[in-house]
mmCIF file of C-alpha atoms in Angstrom:
data_model
loop_
_atom_site.group_PDB
_atom_site.id
_atom_site.type_symbol
_atom_site.label_atom_id
_atom_site.label_comp_id
_atom_site.label_asym_id
_atom_site.label_seq_id
_atom_site.Cartn_x
_atom_site.Cartn_y
_atom_site.Cartn_z
ATOM 1 C CA MET A 1 0.000 0.000 0.000
ATOM 2 C CA GLU A 2 1.284 3.430 -0.899
ATOM 3 C CA PRO A 3 1.380 5.964 1.983
ATOM 4 C CA THR A 4 -1.131 8.783 1.664
ATOM 5 C CA TYR A 5 -1.505 12.231 3.182
ATOM 6 C CA ASP A 6 -4.761 14.131 3.519
ATOM 7 C CA ALA A 7 -4.616 17.863 3.003
ATOM 8 C CA THR A 8 -7.392 20.372 2.850
ATOM 9 C CA GLY A 9 -6.791 22.739 -0.013
ATOM 10 C CA GLY A 10 -8.133 26.191 -0.611
ATOM 11 C CA GLY A 11 -10.710 24.854 -3.057
ATOM 12 C CA SER A 12 -13.506 22.355 -2.782
ATOM 13 C CA GLY A 13 -12.747 18.940 -1.378
ATOM 14 C CA LYS A 14 -9.658 17.362 0.041
ATOM 15 C CA VAL A 15 -6.402 16.732 -1.715
ATOM 16 C CA LEU A 16 -5.112 13.205 -1.210
ATOM 17 C CA VAL A 17 -1.355 12.993 -1.745
ATOM 18 C CA THR A 18 0.079 9.532 -2.377
ATOM 19 C CA ARG A 19 3.712 8.511 -2.342
ATOM 20 C CA ILE A 20 4.051 6.337 -5.421
ATOM 21 C CA ALA A 21 5.647 2.895 -5.291
ATOM 22 C CA PRO A 22 6.609 0.784 -8.324
ATOM 23 C CA GLN A 23 3.152 -0.814 -8.484
ATOM 24 C CA GLY A 24 1.718 2.689 -9.041
ATOM 25 C CA TRP A 25 3.695 3.157 -12.236
ATOM 26 C CA LYS A 26 0.591 3.493 -14.462
ATOM 27 C CA ARG A 27 -0.742 6.406 -12.430
ATOM 28 C CA LEU A 28 2.699 8.030 -12.516
ATOM 29 C CA ARG A 29 2.939 7.550 -16.269
ATOM 30 C CA ASP A 30 -0.520 8.981 -16.910
ATOM 31 C CA VAL A 31 0.043 12.131 -14.835
ATOM 32 C CA ARG A 32 3.549 12.725 -16.149
ATOM 33 C CA LEU A 33 2.367 12.405 -19.757
ATOM 34 C CA ALA A 34 -0.549 14.760 -19.029
ATOM 35 C CA ALA A 35 1.949 17.262 -17.597
ATOM 36 C CA LEU A 36 4.194 17.035 -20.654
ATOM 37 C CA ALA A 37 1.201 17.404 -22.985
ATOM 38 C CA GLU A 38 -0.251 20.419 -21.152
ATOM 39 C CA SER A 39 2.955 22.293 -20.226
ATOM 40 C CA PRO A 40 5.784 20.984 -22.446
ATOM 41 C CA GLU A 41 7.835 24.150 -22.062
ATOM 42 C CA MET A 42 8.109 23.683 -18.278
ATOM 43 C CA PHE A 43 10.065 20.422 -18.373
ATOM 44 C CA GLY A 44 13.473 19.265 -19.513
ATOM 45 C CA SER A 45 11.955 16.326 -21.401
ATOM 46 C CA SER A 46 9.332 15.856 -24.108
ATOM 47 C CA LEU A 47 6.045 14.053 -24.471
ATOM 48 C CA ALA A 48 7.336 12.045 -27.445
ATOM 49 C CA ARG A 49 10.408 10.901 -25.498
ATOM 50 C CA GLU A 50 8.479 9.743 -22.448
ATOM 51 C CA GLN A 51 5.662 8.128 -24.438
ATOM 52 C CA GLY A 52 8.383 5.747 -25.619
ATOM 53 C CA PHE A 53 9.269 4.580 -22.102
ATOM 54 C CA ASP A 54 8.429 0.973 -21.330
ATOM 55 C CA GLU A 55 6.928 -0.413 -18.130
ATOM 56 C CA ALA A 56 10.380 -1.093 -16.650
ATOM 57 C CA GLU A 57 11.368 2.576 -16.997
ATOM 58 C CA TRP A 58 8.132 3.781 -15.392
ATOM 59 C CA ARG A 59 8.597 1.295 -12.527
ATOM 60 C CA ARG A 60 12.176 2.553 -12.083
ATOM 61 C CA ARG A 61 10.921 6.123 -11.915
ATOM 62 C CA ALA A 62 8.190 5.143 -9.442
ATOM 63 C CA ALA A 63 10.864 3.560 -7.221
ATOM 64 C CA ARG A 64 12.734 6.851 -6.812
ATOM 65 C CA PRO A 65 13.054 8.083 -3.258
ATOM 66 C CA ALA A 66 9.858 10.131 -3.192
ATOM 67 C CA THR A 67 7.436 10.832 -6.007
ATOM 68 C CA PHE A 68 3.991 12.046 -5.031
ATOM 69 C CA LEU A 69 0.690 12.264 -6.869
ATOM 70 C CA ALA A 70 -2.126 14.556 -5.774
ATOM 71 C CA CYS A 71 -5.697 13.352 -6.210
ATOM 72 C CA ARG A 72 -8.881 15.390 -5.851
ATOM 73 C CA ASP A 73 -12.380 13.986 -6.325
ATOM 74 C CA GLY A 74 -10.950 10.692 -7.598
ATOM 75 C CA LEU A 75 -8.753 12.268 -10.285
ATOM 76 C CA ASP A 76 -4.960 12.564 -10.274
ATOM 77 C CA VAL A 77 -4.317 16.288 -10.636
ATOM 78 C CA GLY A 78 -0.691 16.884 -9.684
ATOM 79 C CA ILE A 79 2.783 15.450 -9.379
ATOM 80 C CA ALA A 80 6.041 16.353 -7.623
ATOM 81 C CA GLY A 81 9.107 14.628 -6.272
ATOM 82 C CA ALA A 82 11.809 15.076 -3.658
ATOM 83 C CA TYR A 83 15.205 13.745 -4.618
ATOM 84 C CA GLU A 84 18.699 13.822 -3.185
ATOM 85 C CA LEU A 85 21.001 15.108 -5.907
ATOM 86 C CA ASP A 86 24.652 16.132 -5.659
ATOM 87 C CA GLY A 87 24.592 16.112 -1.857
ATOM 88 C CA GLY A 88 21.431 18.212 -1.507
ATOM 89 C CA TRP A 89 17.687 17.745 -1.673
ATOM 90 C CA ARG A 90 15.559 19.106 -4.518
ATOM 91 C CA LEU A 91 11.896 19.306 -5.357
ATOM 92 C CA ALA A 92 11.420 18.432 -9.016
ATOM 93 C CA GLY A 93 8.840 17.701 -11.663
ATOM 94 C CA MET A 94 6.049 19.801 -10.122
ATOM 95 C CA TRP A 95 2.885 20.042 -12.191
ATOM 96 C CA ILE A 96 -0.687 20.897 -11.265
ATOM 97 C CA ALA A 97 -3.625 20.355 -13.645
ATOM 98 C CA PRO A 98 -5.000 23.714 -14.837
ATOM 99 C CA SER A 99 -8.463 22.935 -13.438
ATOM 100 C CA VAL A 100 -7.151 22.820 -9.849
ATOM 101 C CA ARG A 101 -4.450 25.477 -9.867
ATOM 102 C CA GLY A 102 -4.927 27.841 -6.956
ATOM 103 C CA THR A 103 -6.887 25.318 -4.883
ATOM 104 C CA GLY A 104 -4.218 24.082 -2.455
ATOM 105 C CA VAL A 105 -2.752 21.245 -4.519
ATOM 106 C CA VAL A 106 0.706 22.829 -4.796
ATOM 107 C CA GLU A 107 0.769 23.365 -1.024
ATOM 108 C CA ALA A 108 -0.157 19.719 -0.386
ATOM 109 C CA LEU A 109 2.520 18.407 -2.759
ATOM 110 C CA VAL A 110 5.238 20.720 -1.433
ATOM 111 C CA ASP A 111 4.342 19.754 2.150
ATOM 112 C CA ALA A 112 4.632 16.040 1.322
ATOM 113 C CA CYS A 113 7.984 16.560 -0.416
ATOM 114 C CA GLU A 114 9.345 18.684 2.421
ATOM 115 C CA SER A 115 8.355 16.006 4.945
ATOM 116 C CA VAL A 116 10.625 13.531 3.144
ATOM 117 C CA VAL A 117 13.497 16.023 3.216
ATOM 118 C CA ARG A 118 13.017 16.634 6.962
ATOM 119 C CA GLU A 119 12.777 12.880 7.650
ATOM 120 C CA ALA A 120 16.141 12.495 5.910
ATOM 121 C CA GLY A 121 17.610 14.986 8.391
ATOM 122 C CA ALA A 122 18.180 17.738 5.853
ATOM 123 C CA THR A 123 17.457 21.358 6.685
ATOM 124 C CA THR A 124 17.499 22.863 3.193
ATOM 125 C CA VAL A 125 15.663 22.059 -0.006
ATOM 126 C CA ALA A 126 16.024 23.659 -3.438
ATOM 127 C CA LEU A 127 14.056 23.653 -6.659
ATOM 128 C CA GLY A 128 14.248 25.006 -10.167
ATOM 129 C CA VAL A 129 11.502 27.091 -11.743
ATOM 130 C CA MET A 130 11.406 28.422 -15.279
ATOM 131 C CA ALA A 131 12.115 32.154 -15.314
ATOM 132 C CA ASP A 132 8.934 32.839 -17.285
ATOM 133 C CA ASN A 133 6.692 30.803 -14.940
ATOM 134 C CA SER A 134 5.376 33.692 -12.859
ATOM 135 C CA ARG A 135 2.608 31.647 -11.262
ATOM 136 C CA GLY A 136 5.097 28.993 -10.130
ATOM 137 C CA ARG A 137 7.557 31.590 -8.843
ATOM 138 C CA ASP A 138 4.775 33.316 -6.882
ATOM 139 C CA ALA A 139 3.598 30.028 -5.341
ATOM 140 C CA TYR A 140 7.110 29.092 -4.217
ATOM 141 C CA LEU A 141 7.723 32.568 -2.786
ATOM 142 C CA ARG A 142 4.453 32.287 -0.851
ATOM 143 C CA LEU A 143 5.640 28.914 0.521
ATOM 144 C CA GLY A 144 8.900 30.384 1.831
ATOM 145 C CA TYR A 145 11.317 29.696 -1.031
ATOM 146 C CA ARG A 146 13.780 32.416 -1.990
ATOM 147 C CA PHE A 147 15.865 32.974 -5.109
ATOM 148 C CA THR A 148 19.492 31.920 -4.736
ATOM 149 C CA GLY A 149 20.775 33.970 -7.679
ATOM 150 C CA GLU A 150 21.607 30.822 -9.634
ATOM 151 C CA ARG A 151 20.299 30.824 -13.199
ATOM 152 C CA LYS A 152 20.721 27.891 -15.587
ATOM 153 C CA HIS A 153 20.188 28.083 -19.336
ATOM 154 C CA VAL A 154 17.984 25.082 -20.193
ATOM 155 C CA ARG A 155 17.452 25.555 -23.927
ATOM 156 C CA GLU A 156 16.981 28.355 -26.421
ATOM 157 C CA GLY A 157 15.048 31.144 -24.791
ATOM 158 C CA ARG A 158 14.506 29.226 -21.535
ATOM 159 C CA ASP A 159 16.263 29.796 -18.231
ATOM 160 C CA GLU A 160 15.660 28.041 -14.930
ATOM 161 C CA LEU A 161 16.009 29.931 -11.652
ATOM 162 C CA THR A 162 17.032 28.169 -8.466
ATOM 163 C CA MET A 163 15.054 28.777 -5.298
ATOM 164 C CA ALA A 164 15.779 27.345 -1.846
ATOM 165 C CA LYS A 165 14.191 27.140 1.569
ATOM 166 C CA THR A 166 15.496 26.443 5.035
ATOM 167 C CA LEU A 167 13.090 24.008 6.628
ATOM 168 C CA PRO A 168 11.848 24.326 10.176
ATOM 169 C CA PRO A 169 12.775 21.372 12.390
ATOM 170 C CA ALA A 170 10.427 18.396 12.314
ATOM 171 C CA ALA A 171 7.681 18.560 14.908
ATOM 172 C CA GLN A 172 8.399 16.531 18.038
ATOM 173 C CA PRO A 173 5.828 13.878 19.002
#
């Protein structure tokens, strides 16, 4: 069974956030492909590339340290992951379906990802956001992330800005 987290968003209904395991690979595939179809410019991959992945690749991706799917009213509406890369933790692959943007889904996904980072004993988490993604930048600023000054050229006309956040200590039982 995949662990789940209930979160009440700003919109109607609850957001159920599930940490995906390899057996959830089909859900992961479907949401990731929806993200690439709807917002191709926001990712470092392409829909055509990932449509070619076989079941083994999707299972491998689902086995990563922490990939989460957000579900509202029985529909998967968001995705994000927390990964340890180059000695630090990063949030990556964030996408929210247009129909639920601004309803608390991003907050629920970020909270789930940050909980993994805290459980690992880390105190800082970073992420990359496309420079022209004003809605994403605003959401991350609202959630306590700050620009580091790092800017990475991704492809022609596209730059990614790095943001980071110092996490509060985990709550004591």
